Coordinates of C-alpha atoms and ligand atoms in Angstrom, one line a residue:
M653 CA 10.7 -24.5 -30.3
E654 CA 9.2 -22.0 -27.3
I655 CA 12.2 -22.1 -25.7
E656 CA 13.9 -20.2 -29.1
K657 CA 10.9 -16.9 -28.5
L658 CA 11.9 -16.8 -25.3
L659 CA 15.8 -16.7 -25.3
K660 CA 15.4 -14.0 -27.8
K661 CA 12.8 -11.8 -25.3
I662 CA 15.4 -12.3 -22.7
K663 CA 18.3 -11.1 -24.8
N664 CA 16.4 -8.5 -26.5
Y665 CA 17.0 -6.6 -23.3
S666 CA 20.1 -8.3 -21.4
P667 CA 22.7 -8.7 -24.0
E668 CA 24.6 -10.7 -21.4
A669 CA 21.8 -12.1 -20.0
D670 CA 23.7 -15.9 -19.1
L671 CA 21.1 -17.7 -22.2
E672 CA 23.2 -20.9 -21.2
T673 CA 21.5 -21.6 -17.5
V674 CA 18.3 -20.7 -19.7
K675 CA 18.3 -23.4 -20.9
R676 CA 20.1 -26.0 -18.6
A677 CA 16.8 -25.1 -16.9
Y678 CA 14.6 -25.4 -19.4
F679 CA 15.7 -28.9 -20.7
Y680 CA 16.3 -30.5 -17.1
A681 CA 12.2 -28.5 -15.8
L682 CA 11.4 -30.5 -19.9
K683 CA 12.6 -34.0 -19.2
A684 CA 11.7 -33.4 -14.6
H685 CA 8.2 -33.4 -16.2
K686 CA 8.1 -35.3 -19.3
G687 CA 4.7 -37.9 -19.1
Q688 CA 2.9 -34.9 -16.5
F689 CA 0.0 -33.2 -18.0
R690 CA -2.0 -29.5 -17.0
A691 CA -5.4 -30.1 -16.2
S692 CA -6.3 -28.5 -20.3
G693 CA -4.6 -31.5 -21.6
E694 CA -1.7 -30.3 -22.9
E695 CA 1.8 -31.2 -22.0
Y696 CA 2.9 -30.0 -18.1
I697 CA 6.0 -27.9 -19.8
I698 CA 3.8 -25.8 -21.1
H699 CA 3.6 -24.3 -17.7
P700 CA 6.9 -23.6 -17.0
I701 CA 7.8 -21.7 -20.3
A702 CA 4.6 -19.5 -20.1
V703 CA 5.8 -18.5 -16.7
A704 CA 9.1 -17.9 -17.6
D705 CA 7.8 -16.2 -20.4
L706 CA 6.0 -13.8 -17.8
L707 CA 9.2 -13.2 -15.7
A708 CA 10.7 -12.7 -19.3
D709 CA 7.8 -9.7 -20.0
L710 CA 9.2 -8.0 -16.3
K711 CA 12.3 -7.7 -17.9
L712 CA 13.9 -10.1 -15.3
S713 CA 17.8 -11.4 -15.2
S714 CA 18.0 -15.4 -16.4
T715 CA 18.6 -17.0 -13.4
T716 CA 15.1 -15.8 -11.8
I717 CA 13.7 -16.9 -15.4
A718 CA 15.8 -20.0 -15.3
A719 CA 14.3 -20.8 -11.1
G720 CA 10.8 -20.0 -12.7
L721 CA 11.3 -22.5 -15.9
L722 CA 12.0 -25.0 -12.7
H723 CA 9.9 -23.8 -10.7
D724 CA 7.5 -26.8 -10.2
V725 CA 10.7 -29.7 -10.2
A726 CA 10.4 -30.2 -6.2
E727 CA 7.8 -29.9 -5.6
D728 CA 5.7 -32.5 -8.5
T729 CA 7.9 -34.7 -10.0
K730 CA 11.1 -36.5 -8.6
Y731 CA 13.7 -34.3 -8.4
K732 CA 14.6 -32.6 -5.1
L733 CA 15.4 -28.9 -3.9
S734 CA 19.2 -31.4 -3.6
D735 CA 19.2 -32.1 -6.7
I736 CA 18.4 -28.4 -8.1
K737 CA 20.9 -27.0 -5.7
K738 CA 23.5 -29.6 -7.0
E739 CA 21.9 -28.7 -11.1
F740 CA 21.9 -25.0 -10.7
G741 CA 23.2 -23.4 -7.0
A742 CA 21.9 -21.9 -4.2
E743 CA 20.0 -18.6 -5.1
I744 CA 18.3 -20.6 -8.0
A745 CA 17.4 -23.1 -5.4
F746 CA 15.8 -21.1 -2.8
L747 CA 14.0 -19.0 -5.1
V748 CA 12.5 -22.8 -6.1
D749 CA 12.2 -23.3 -2.2
G750 CA 10.1 -20.8 -1.5
V751 CA 7.4 -20.5 -4.2
S752 CA 7.3 -24.6 -3.6
K753 CA 4.1 -25.7 -1.1
L754 CA 4.6 -27.1 2.4
R755 CA 4.8 -31.6 2.1
K756 CA 1.3 -31.8 1.9
I757 CA 0.8 -34.4 4.6
R758 CA 1.3 -32.1 7.3
Y759 CA -1.7 -29.3 7.5
Q760 CA -5.6 -29.7 6.1
G761 CA -7.7 -27.0 4.1
T762 CA -7.1 -24.1 5.7
E763 CA -4.5 -24.9 7.4
S764 CA -2.8 -25.5 5.0
Q765 CA -3.5 -22.6 2.6
I766 CA -2.5 -20.7 4.4
E767 CA 1.1 -21.9 6.6
N768 CA 1.9 -22.5 2.8
L769 CA 1.4 -19.0 2.6
R770 CA 3.1 -17.8 5.7
K771 CA 5.9 -19.9 3.9
L772 CA 6.2 -18.0 1.3
F773 CA 6.1 -14.3 2.9
L774 CA 8.8 -15.8 4.3
A775 CA 10.7 -16.4 1.6
M776 CA 9.6 -13.6 -0.1
A777 CA 11.1 -11.1 2.6
K778 CA 14.3 -12.8 2.1
D779 CA 14.3 -12.4 -1.4
A780 CA 11.4 -10.8 -3.3
R781 CA 11.9 -12.4 -6.8
V782 CA 9.9 -14.9 -4.3
A783 CA 7.1 -13.3 -5.2
L784 CA 7.7 -12.4 -8.3
I785 CA 7.3 -16.1 -9.6
K786 CA 4.5 -16.7 -7.8
F787 CA 2.4 -14.0 -9.2
C788 CA 3.1 -15.6 -12.6
D789 CA 2.8 -19.2 -11.5
R790 CA -0.6 -17.1 -10.2
V791 CA -1.5 -15.5 -13.5
H792 CA -0.7 -18.4 -16.5
N793 CA -2.9 -20.9 -13.3
L794 CA -5.7 -18.5 -14.0
E795 CA -5.4 -17.9 -17.5
T796 CA -6.1 -21.6 -17.7
L797 CA -8.3 -21.7 -14.2
K798 CA -11.6 -22.9 -16.9
H799 CA -9.5 -26.3 -16.9
L800 CA -9.9 -26.9 -12.9
P801 CA -13.1 -28.5 -10.5
A802 CA -16.2 -25.7 -9.9
E803 CA -15.3 -25.3 -6.4
K804 CA -10.9 -25.6 -7.4
R805 CA -11.8 -22.4 -9.7
R806 CA -13.5 -20.3 -7.4
R807 CA -10.2 -21.2 -4.5
I808 CA -8.0 -20.5 -6.2
A809 CA -9.5 -17.3 -7.9
L810 CA -10.8 -15.7 -4.1
E811 CA -6.8 -16.4 -2.9
S812 CA -5.4 -14.3 -6.0
A813 CA -7.8 -11.0 -5.9
E814 CA -7.2 -11.1 -2.3
I815 CA -3.8 -11.8 -1.0
Y816 CA -1.9 -11.9 -4.8
A817 CA -3.3 -9.2 -6.4
P818 CA -3.4 -6.5 -3.0
L819 CA 0.6 -8.1 -2.3
A820 CA 1.6 -7.2 -6.1
N821 CA 0.0 -3.7 -5.6
R822 CA 1.8 -3.1 -2.5
L823 CA 5.0 -4.4 -4.5
G824 CA 4.1 -1.9 -6.5
V825 CA 3.7 -4.4 -9.8
G826 CA 0.8 -2.9 -11.3
V827 CA 1.2 -4.5 -14.2
I828 CA 0.4 -8.6 -13.2
R829 CA -1.6 -6.3 -10.1
T830 CA -4.5 -5.6 -13.0
K831 CA -3.6 -9.1 -14.5
L832 CA -4.4 -10.9 -11.3
E833 CA -8.1 -8.7 -10.5
D834 CA -9.3 -9.1 -14.0
L835 CA -8.5 -12.7 -14.2
S836 CA -10.1 -14.1 -10.6
F837 CA -12.6 -11.0 -11.1
P838 CA -15.1 -13.8 -13.0
Y839 CA -14.7 -16.4 -11.4
I840 CA -15.3 -14.9 -8.1
L841 CA -18.4 -12.2 -9.3
P842 CA -19.9 -14.0 -11.7
N843 CA -22.8 -12.6 -12.2
E844 CA -21.3 -8.0 -11.7
Y845 CA -18.2 -9.1 -14.2
K846 CA -20.9 -10.2 -17.2
E847 CA -23.0 -6.8 -15.9
L848 CA -19.9 -4.6 -16.4
I849 CA -19.3 -5.6 -19.6
A850 CA -22.5 -5.2 -20.9
R851 CA -22.3 -2.3 -19.3
V852 CA -19.2 -0.9 -21.0
K853 CA -17.8 -2.2 -22.9
D854 CA -19.4 0.7 -25.6
K855 CA -18.6 2.6 -23.1
Y856 CA -14.1 2.2 -23.3
E857 CA -14.5 1.3 -27.1
E858 CA -16.0 5.2 -27.6
R859 CA -13.4 6.5 -24.6
I860 CA -10.4 5.1 -26.4
K861 CA -12.0 6.2 -30.1
Y862 CA -12.0 9.5 -28.0
L863 CA -8.8 9.9 -26.3
K864 CA -7.8 9.3 -29.5
R865 CA -9.3 12.2 -31.8
V866 CA -7.4 14.8 -27.7
R867 CA -3.7 13.1 -28.1
P868 CA -3.1 15.0 -31.9
E869 CA -4.6 18.3 -29.9
I870 CA -1.6 17.3 -26.9
E871 CA 0.7 16.8 -29.3
K872 CA 0.7 20.4 -30.8
E873 CA 1.0 21.6 -27.6
L874 CA 4.7 19.7 -26.2
K875 CA 5.5 20.5 -29.7
K876 CA 5.4 24.1 -29.3
E877 CA 7.1 23.7 -26.4
K878 CA 10.0 22.0 -28.0
I879 CA 9.2 18.9 -25.6
K880 CA 10.8 16.3 -27.9
N881 CA 11.5 13.4 -26.7
Y882 CA 6.9 11.6 -25.0
Q883 CA 5.2 8.9 -25.5
I884 CA 2.3 9.0 -25.3
D885 CA -0.8 5.8 -24.2
C886 CA -4.5 5.3 -23.5
R887 CA -4.6 3.5 -20.8
A888 CA -8.0 1.4 -20.1
K889 CA -8.8 0.9 -16.8
G890 CA -8.9 -3.2 -15.4
Y891 CA -12.2 -4.2 -14.9
Y892 CA -12.2 -5.2 -11.6
S893 CA -10.7 -1.9 -10.3
L894 CA -13.1 -0.9 -12.6
Y895 CA -16.2 -2.6 -10.2
K896 CA -14.3 -1.4 -7.0
K897 CA -14.9 1.9 -8.1
L898 CA -18.5 1.8 -9.0
A899 CA -18.6 0.4 -5.5
K900 CA -17.8 3.9 -4.4
Y901 CA -19.6 6.2 -6.0
D902 CA -23.2 4.6 -5.4
N903 CA -22.3 2.7 -9.2
T904 CA -22.8 6.1 -10.9
L905 CA -20.4 5.6 -14.6
E906 CA -20.5 9.6 -14.8
K907 CA -18.3 9.9 -11.5
V908 CA -15.8 7.6 -12.9
Y909 CA -13.4 10.1 -14.9
D910 CA -10.8 7.9 -15.5
L911 CA -12.3 4.9 -17.6
A912 CA -10.1 5.7 -19.8
A913 CA -7.5 8.5 -19.3
L914 CA -4.1 10.1 -21.8
R915 CA -0.3 8.7 -20.7
I916 CA 2.2 11.3 -20.7
I917 CA 5.8 9.9 -20.0
V918 CA 8.7 12.7 -20.7
D919 CA 12.3 12.3 -19.4
D920 CA 12.9 13.8 -16.3
V921 CA 10.4 15.6 -13.6
E922 CA 10.6 18.8 -14.2
T923 CA 9.3 18.6 -18.2
C924 CA 6.3 16.4 -15.7
Y925 CA 5.4 20.0 -14.4
K926 CA 6.3 21.8 -17.5
V927 CA 2.9 19.5 -19.6
L928 CA 0.8 19.7 -16.6
G929 CA 1.0 23.2 -16.9
I930 CA 0.8 23.4 -20.4
I931 CA -2.8 21.1 -19.9
H932 CA -3.9 23.0 -18.0
K933 CA -3.1 26.3 -20.6
I934 CA -5.4 24.8 -23.1
W935 CA -8.8 23.3 -20.5
H936 CA -9.8 24.0 -17.5
P937 CA -9.0 21.9 -15.0
V938 CA -11.9 19.9 -12.2
P939 CA -10.8 21.9 -9.2
G940 CA -9.9 18.8 -6.3
K941 CA -9.1 16.3 -8.8
M942 CA -4.8 17.4 -9.8
K943 CA -3.0 14.8 -7.9
D944 CA 0.3 15.1 -6.8
Y945 CA 1.9 11.3 -6.3
I946 CA 5.8 12.9 -7.7
A947 CA 5.6 15.5 -4.6
L948 CA 3.8 13.6 -1.8
P949 CA 4.2 9.5 -3.5
K950 CA 1.4 6.3 -2.6
P951 CA 2.1 4.0 -0.5
N952 CA 3.8 1.7 -2.7
G953 CA 6.4 4.4 -4.3
Y954 CA 3.3 4.9 -6.7
K955 CA 5.1 8.4 -8.5
S956 CA 2.5 10.3 -10.8
L957 CA 0.9 13.5 -11.5
H958 CA -2.7 12.9 -11.9
T959 CA -5.8 15.8 -13.1
T960 CA -8.3 15.9 -14.8
V961 CA -9.1 19.2 -16.7
I962 CA -13.5 19.4 -19.0
C963 CA -11.6 18.1 -22.6
L964 CA -12.1 18.7 -26.0
D965 CA -15.9 18.7 -26.0
G966 CA -16.5 19.2 -22.8
K967 CA -15.8 15.5 -21.6
I968 CA -14.3 15.1 -18.4
T969 CA -10.9 13.7 -19.0
E970 CA -7.5 12.4 -16.5
F971 CA -4.3 12.7 -18.2
Q972 CA -1.4 10.9 -16.1
I973 CA 1.9 12.4 -16.3
R974 CA 5.3 11.2 -15.2
T975 CA 9.3 10.1 -16.1
F976 CA 9.8 7.0 -17.5
K977 CA 12.2 5.5 -15.0
M978 CA 8.4 5.9 -12.9
H979 CA 6.7 4.7 -15.2
S980 CA 9.0 1.8 -15.1
E981 CA 8.7 1.5 -11.7
A982 CA 4.4 1.7 -11.3
E983 CA 4.2 -0.9 -14.1
F984 CA 7.0 -3.6 -12.7
G985 CA 7.7 -1.9 -8.8
I986 CA 10.5 -3.8 -7.5
A987 CA 10.6 -6.0 -10.6
A988 CA 11.8 -3.0 -11.6
H989 CA 14.3 -2.1 -9.0
W990 CA 16.0 -5.2 -10.1
Y991 CA 16.7 -4.7 -13.5
Y992 CA 18.0 -1.5 -12.5
S993 CA 20.2 -3.5 -9.3
E994 CA 21.3 -6.7 -12.4
Q995 CA 21.6 -4.2 -15.6
K996 CA 23.9 -1.8 -13.7
G997 CA 26.6 -5.0 -12.6
L998 CA 25.1 -8.4 -13.7
K999 CA 28.9 -10.0 -14.2
A1000 CA 29.5 -9.0 -10.3
Y1001 CA 25.5 -9.9 -9.4
I1002 CA 25.6 -13.9 -11.4
K1003 CA 28.1 -15.0 -9.0
R1004 CA 26.8 -13.6 -5.9
K1005 CA 25.0 -16.5 -3.3
I1006 CA 21.9 -16.0 -2.5
S1007 CA 21.6 -12.3 -2.2
A1008 CA 19.1 -9.9 -0.7
P1009 CA 17.5 -7.1 -2.5
P1010 CA 18.2 -3.3 -2.0
E1011 CA 16.9 -2.7 1.1
K1012 CA 16.6 0.6 1.1
E1013 CA 13.6 -0.1 -2.0
I1014 CA 12.1 -1.8 -0.6
P1015 CA 11.5 -1.0 3.9
W1016 CA 8.1 -2.0 3.4
I1017 CA 8.9 -6.0 3.2
R1018 CA 11.5 -5.2 6.3
Q1019 CA 7.8 -4.3 9.1
M1020 CA 6.6 -7.7 7.2
K1021 CA 8.9 -10.2 8.7
S1022 CA 9.4 -8.3 11.5
W1023 CA 5.5 -8.4 11.9
M1024 CA 5.5 -12.4 10.6
E1025 CA 7.6 -12.7 13.5
K1026 CA 6.2 -10.6 16.9
N1027 CA 3.1 -12.8 15.8
K1028 CA 4.4 -15.8 14.7
G1029 CA 2.5 -17.2 17.9
L1030 CA -1.0 -16.1 16.4
A1031 CA -3.6 -19.1 14.6
S1032 CA -3.5 -19.6 11.7
E1033 CA -6.8 -17.4 10.6
Q1034 CA -6.6 -15.1 12.3
Y1035 CA -2.5 -14.9 11.1
L1036 CA -4.3 -13.8 8.0
E1037 CA -6.5 -12.1 8.4
S1038 CA -4.5 -10.0 10.5
L1039 CA -1.8 -10.1 7.9
K1040 CA -4.6 -9.1 5.4
I1041 CA -5.3 -6.2 7.8
D1042 CA -1.8 -4.5 7.9
F1043 CA -0.5 -5.1 5.6
L1044 CA -2.5 -6.3 2.0
S1045 CA -5.4 -3.8 2.2
N1046 CA -5.3 -0.9 0.8
R1047 CA -2.9 1.6 2.5
I1048 CA -3.2 5.4 3.6
F1049 CA -0.8 8.2 4.1
V1050 CA -1.4 9.9 7.6
L1051 CA 0.0 13.5 8.6
T1052 CA 1.2 14.5 11.6
P1053 CA 0.8 18.2 12.5
R1054 CA 5.1 17.9 11.7
G1055 CA 4.5 16.1 8.7
D1056 CA 5.7 13.2 9.3
V1057 CA 4.1 10.8 7.0
I1058 CA 2.6 7.6 9.1
D1059 CA 1.3 5.0 6.7
L1060 CA -2.0 2.3 7.9
P1061 CA -4.9 0.2 6.4
E1062 CA -7.1 1.7 5.0
K1063 CA -10.5 2.6 7.6
A1064 CA -7.6 3.3 10.6
T1065 CA -8.3 5.2 12.8
P1066 CA -7.3 8.4 15.4
I1067 CA -6.6 5.4 18.0
D1068 CA -4.6 3.3 15.3
F1069 CA -2.5 6.3 14.2
A1070 CA -1.9 7.2 18.1
Y1071 CA 0.5 3.7 18.5
A1072 CA 1.7 3.8 15.5
I1073 CA 3.6 7.5 16.1
H1074 CA 4.5 5.8 19.6
G1075 CA 2.7 2.7 23.0
E1076 CA 2.3 5.9 24.7
V1077 CA 0.1 8.4 22.9
G1078 CA -2.4 5.5 22.6
T1079 CA -2.2 4.5 24.9
H1080 CA -3.3 8.3 26.9
C1081 CA -4.6 8.9 23.3
A1082 CA -7.4 10.4 24.4
G1083 CA -8.5 12.7 21.7
A1084 CA -7.6 13.7 18.3
K1085 CA -7.9 16.4 15.8
V1086 CA -8.4 15.2 12.4
N1087 CA -7.5 18.5 10.1
G1088 CA -8.1 21.1 12.8
K1089 CA -11.3 20.1 13.1
M1090 CA -11.8 17.8 17.0
S1091 CA -13.4 14.2 15.7
S1092 CA -13.8 11.2 17.2
L1093 CA -11.9 8.2 17.9
S1094 CA -13.4 5.9 15.9
G1095 CA -13.8 7.9 12.7
S1096 CA -12.3 6.6 10.1
L1097 CA -8.7 8.6 8.4
E1098 CA -8.4 9.6 4.8
N1099 CA -5.6 9.5 3.3
G1100 CA -3.8 13.0 3.3
D1101 CA -5.9 13.6 6.4
V1102 CA -3.4 15.6 8.9
V1103 CA -3.9 14.3 12.4
S1104 CA -2.8 15.7 15.9
I1105 CA -2.9 13.6 18.5
I1106 CA -4.7 15.0 22.1
T1107 CA -2.9 13.0 25.1
D1108 CA -4.0 13.1 29.2
K1109 CA -2.1 10.8 31.2
H1110 CA -4.6 9.9 33.2
K1111 CA -6.8 8.9 30.1
N1112 CA -5.9 4.5 29.7
P1113 CA -7.6 2.0 27.0
S1114 CA -11.3 0.1 27.2
E1115 CA -12.3 -3.2 25.5
D1116 CA -13.8 -1.0 23.5
W1117 CA -11.2 0.0 21.6
L1118 CA -10.6 -3.4 20.2
R1119 CA -13.4 -3.1 18.2
I1120 CA -12.2 0.1 17.2
V1121 CA -9.3 -0.1 15.9
K1122 CA -7.6 -2.1 13.1
T1123 CA -3.7 -2.8 13.2
T1124 CA -2.9 -5.9 15.0
F1125 CA -0.2 -3.6 16.4
A1126 CA -2.7 -0.8 18.1
K1127 CA -4.8 -4.9 18.9
N1128 CA -2.0 -6.0 20.8
Q1129 CA -0.5 -2.8 23.0
I1130 CA -4.5 -2.7 24.4
K1131 CA -4.7 -5.3 25.3
K1132 CA -1.1 -5.9 26.9
F1133 CA -2.1 -2.5 29.1
L1134 CA -5.4 -4.5 30.0
K1135 CA -4.2 -7.7 31.2
K1136 CA -1.9 -5.0 33.5
P1137 CA -3.4 -4.4 37.0
S1138 CA -4.2 -1.4 36.2
L1139 CA -1.3 1.6 37.8
P1140 CA -1.8 4.8 39.7
P1141 CA -0.7 6.8 36.7
E1142 CA 2.1 9.3 38.0
E1143 CA 4.4 5.2 38.3
I1144 CA 3.8 4.3 34.1
G1145 CA 6.5 7.2 34.3
F1146 CA 5.6 10.4 34.0
K1147 CA 9.2 11.5 34.7
K1148 CA 11.8 13.6 32.3
K1149 CA 12.2 11.4 30.2
N1150 CA 8.5 11.2 28.8
P1151 CA 7.8 9.8 25.1
I1152 CA 5.0 11.5 25.0
Q1153 CA 6.7 15.2 25.7
R1154 CA 9.1 13.8 23.6
L1155 CA 7.4 14.0 21.1
L1156 CA 3.7 15.5 21.7
P1157 CA 5.7 18.7 23.2
K1158 CA 2.1 20.3 23.8
I1159 CA 1.7 20.0 27.8
K1160 CA -1.6 19.1 28.5
F1161 CA -2.9 19.4 31.4
P1162 CA -6.1 17.7 33.3
A1163 CA -9.0 20.1 34.8
K1164 CA -11.1 19.2 36.7
P1165 CA -14.7 20.4 36.0
A1166 CA -15.3 24.3 37.0
E1167 CA -18.3 25.3 39.7
K1168 CA -21.4 26.1 37.4
T1169 CA -22.3 29.1 39.0
Q1170 CA -18.9 30.7 38.5
K1171 CA -18.7 32.4 34.6
L1172 CA -16.1 33.4 33.2
L1173 CA -15.6 35.6 30.1
I1174 CA -12.9 34.1 27.7
G1175 CA -11.6 36.6 25.4
G1176 CA -14.4 37.8 26.0
H1177 CA -16.3 35.9 24.8
S1178 CA -19.0 34.3 27.7
D1179 CA -19.5 30.9 25.9
L1180 CA -16.9 29.2 25.9
L1181 CA -15.7 25.3 27.7
F1182 CA -13.2 25.6 30.4
K1183 CA -12.1 23.8 32.8
M1184 CA -9.7 24.9 35.5
A1185 CA -5.7 23.4 35.0
K1186 CA -4.7 20.6 38.1
C1187 CA -1.3 22.5 38.0
C1188 CA -2.6 25.6 40.0
S1189 CA -5.7 25.0 41.3
P1190 CA -7.3 28.8 40.6
T1191 CA -10.3 30.0 42.4
P1192 CA -13.1 33.1 41.3
K1193 CA -10.9 35.4 43.8
D1194 CA -7.3 34.7 41.9
E1195 CA -6.6 36.4 38.5
V1196 CA -6.8 33.8 35.8
S1197 CA -5.5 33.7 32.0
A1198 CA -7.3 31.1 29.2
Y1199 CA -4.8 28.5 28.0
L1200 CA -7.0 27.8 25.1
T1201 CA -6.7 23.7 24.4
K1202 CA -7.1 21.2 21.5
Y1203 CA -9.1 19.4 22.9
N1204 CA -11.1 20.5 26.3
G1205 CA -11.5 23.9 25.3
A1206 CA -10.0 26.7 27.6
S1207 CA -8.1 25.4 30.2
I1208 CA -7.9 28.3 33.5
H1209 CA -4.6 28.8 34.7
K1210 CA -4.1 31.6 38.1
N1211 CA -1.6 34.4 36.3
S1212 CA 1.4 33.6 38.5
C1213 CA 1.1 30.2 37.4
Q1214 CA 4.3 28.5 36.1
N1215 CA 3.0 26.3 33.7
L1216 CA 1.1 29.1 32.4
K1217 CA 4.5 30.7 31.8
K1218 CA 5.9 28.2 29.4
L1219 CA 2.5 28.4 27.8
K1220 CA 2.6 31.5 27.3
D1221 CA 6.7 31.5 25.6
D1222 CA 5.4 28.7 23.4
F1223 CA 1.8 29.6 22.4
P1224 CA 1.4 33.1 23.0
D1225 CA -1.7 33.1 20.6
K1226 CA -3.3 31.1 22.8
I1227 CA -3.8 32.4 25.8
F1228 CA -6.6 35.5 26.4
K1229 CA -7.4 37.3 29.2
C1230 CA -10.2 35.9 31.2
E1231 CA -12.7 38.4 33.5
W1232 CA -15.0 35.9 36.2
E1233 CA -18.5 37.4 35.6
K1234 CA -19.7 39.2 38.8
Ligands
MN2786 MN1 3.3 -23.7 -10.9

């Protein structure tokens, strides 16, 4: 019987687990679902068991697995949530409630889908295990999707690929993300799926064979360097992820180097870098392909070293190097956190009532929770669209010149960045420098870009910005500003404790155009763009110096100007001697 297998599996990774509760949950679900069948014609109980089994693959505790066994009881049987609470306690009842749909009568169609998601997200914000149960539920439903009518298949597959897979990615549960994507793929894009499989199937096999030849080479070197405890895996890229990558590289398979990669897992960070050095010693690295996600983890917490080298037979090959802990976190993400925290104090933990996961580890969930509170008023469709962009889209890390990391959705613009730093910085954002170069405010930022924002207190948001920005926060701030009657900028609060001055201590002066006829030699150059600083309004009669701004060319000050003196102290290398051309 299946349940025995499940119990054995749990015992294997958690000898102290409370198997009694799991067993009770199983028999309760068996009784509750008696006489119910899946669309496949099988007895209903195979579904909760499959879900529990997937949860056990994530090495979750007996509490979560029991909730997985009971997850459809409150929604689909005569037993109510209160019955589950009486029988299994508040914690399990909370988890079951989190994944149960709302009563069907209240909403219809898309609205019901969105309301159900909203309910799930709120529960998930309180306890991330709700999401893990939902993921496993969805994986098994996708595995058995062929038994459902066609239009239902597509809707479920689409929701899985657009919402659940990105969510799993954000929570770092790599194994689940790949499953959700690859199981949905044939239903969302059937033709593309077939085409891709036909095209790459042989390639995959060929690559795996090749990596099996590379493996002993690397093992030999590891041995020489006395690295003993390691694990080497071949990892093949998921089909859906490959499909998306190909779309990015004009469909050229030859440009995808990580079709299959070798993964080397070792004890500690130090050894990771040592292994990287060993690989680079044997094979020549491809410039620009080395990624240090240990020093700079991905926004979802992913840590690893990636490098691409010209390997055996001159084939370009990717290696991923990480510690065992990083590996388990990359595969299980938030589930790994649960595993670690539950392993530490399993007994104490069981006694606890409904508990939130260790908060410091998932700040993103906290952000999402506060986002949901702030945007309660949005209409359903808009709510979902905004939520997708703000939280489920791929994320990029963008850096301030000081090295602070700002987490933004893909394709976010410098204006989004400015608002993410501070509302006031966004409101008066006049220009942006990306990696040292002037950039348009509407351009898309890329992961790892260093962005500095140039502000001007006279600059204000315009209607156009609403079409440019990606984040809901920026949108709301712009809308709020546009609704406000415009005040002279002096009254907006540019006093002593202005946040811009605090955050961006580079002093900016609004400048007015110079008289066209007058020419000025700045540091010996006559072709530089310049403007007269408003603070001292120099004329051709004055002795002047130039301060090289980031955005507006040079700003010209009288030599006697107090602001110039301050600038000289702060940025001596940006001050240049000037001469009026006669
Ligand atoms: Mn279910």
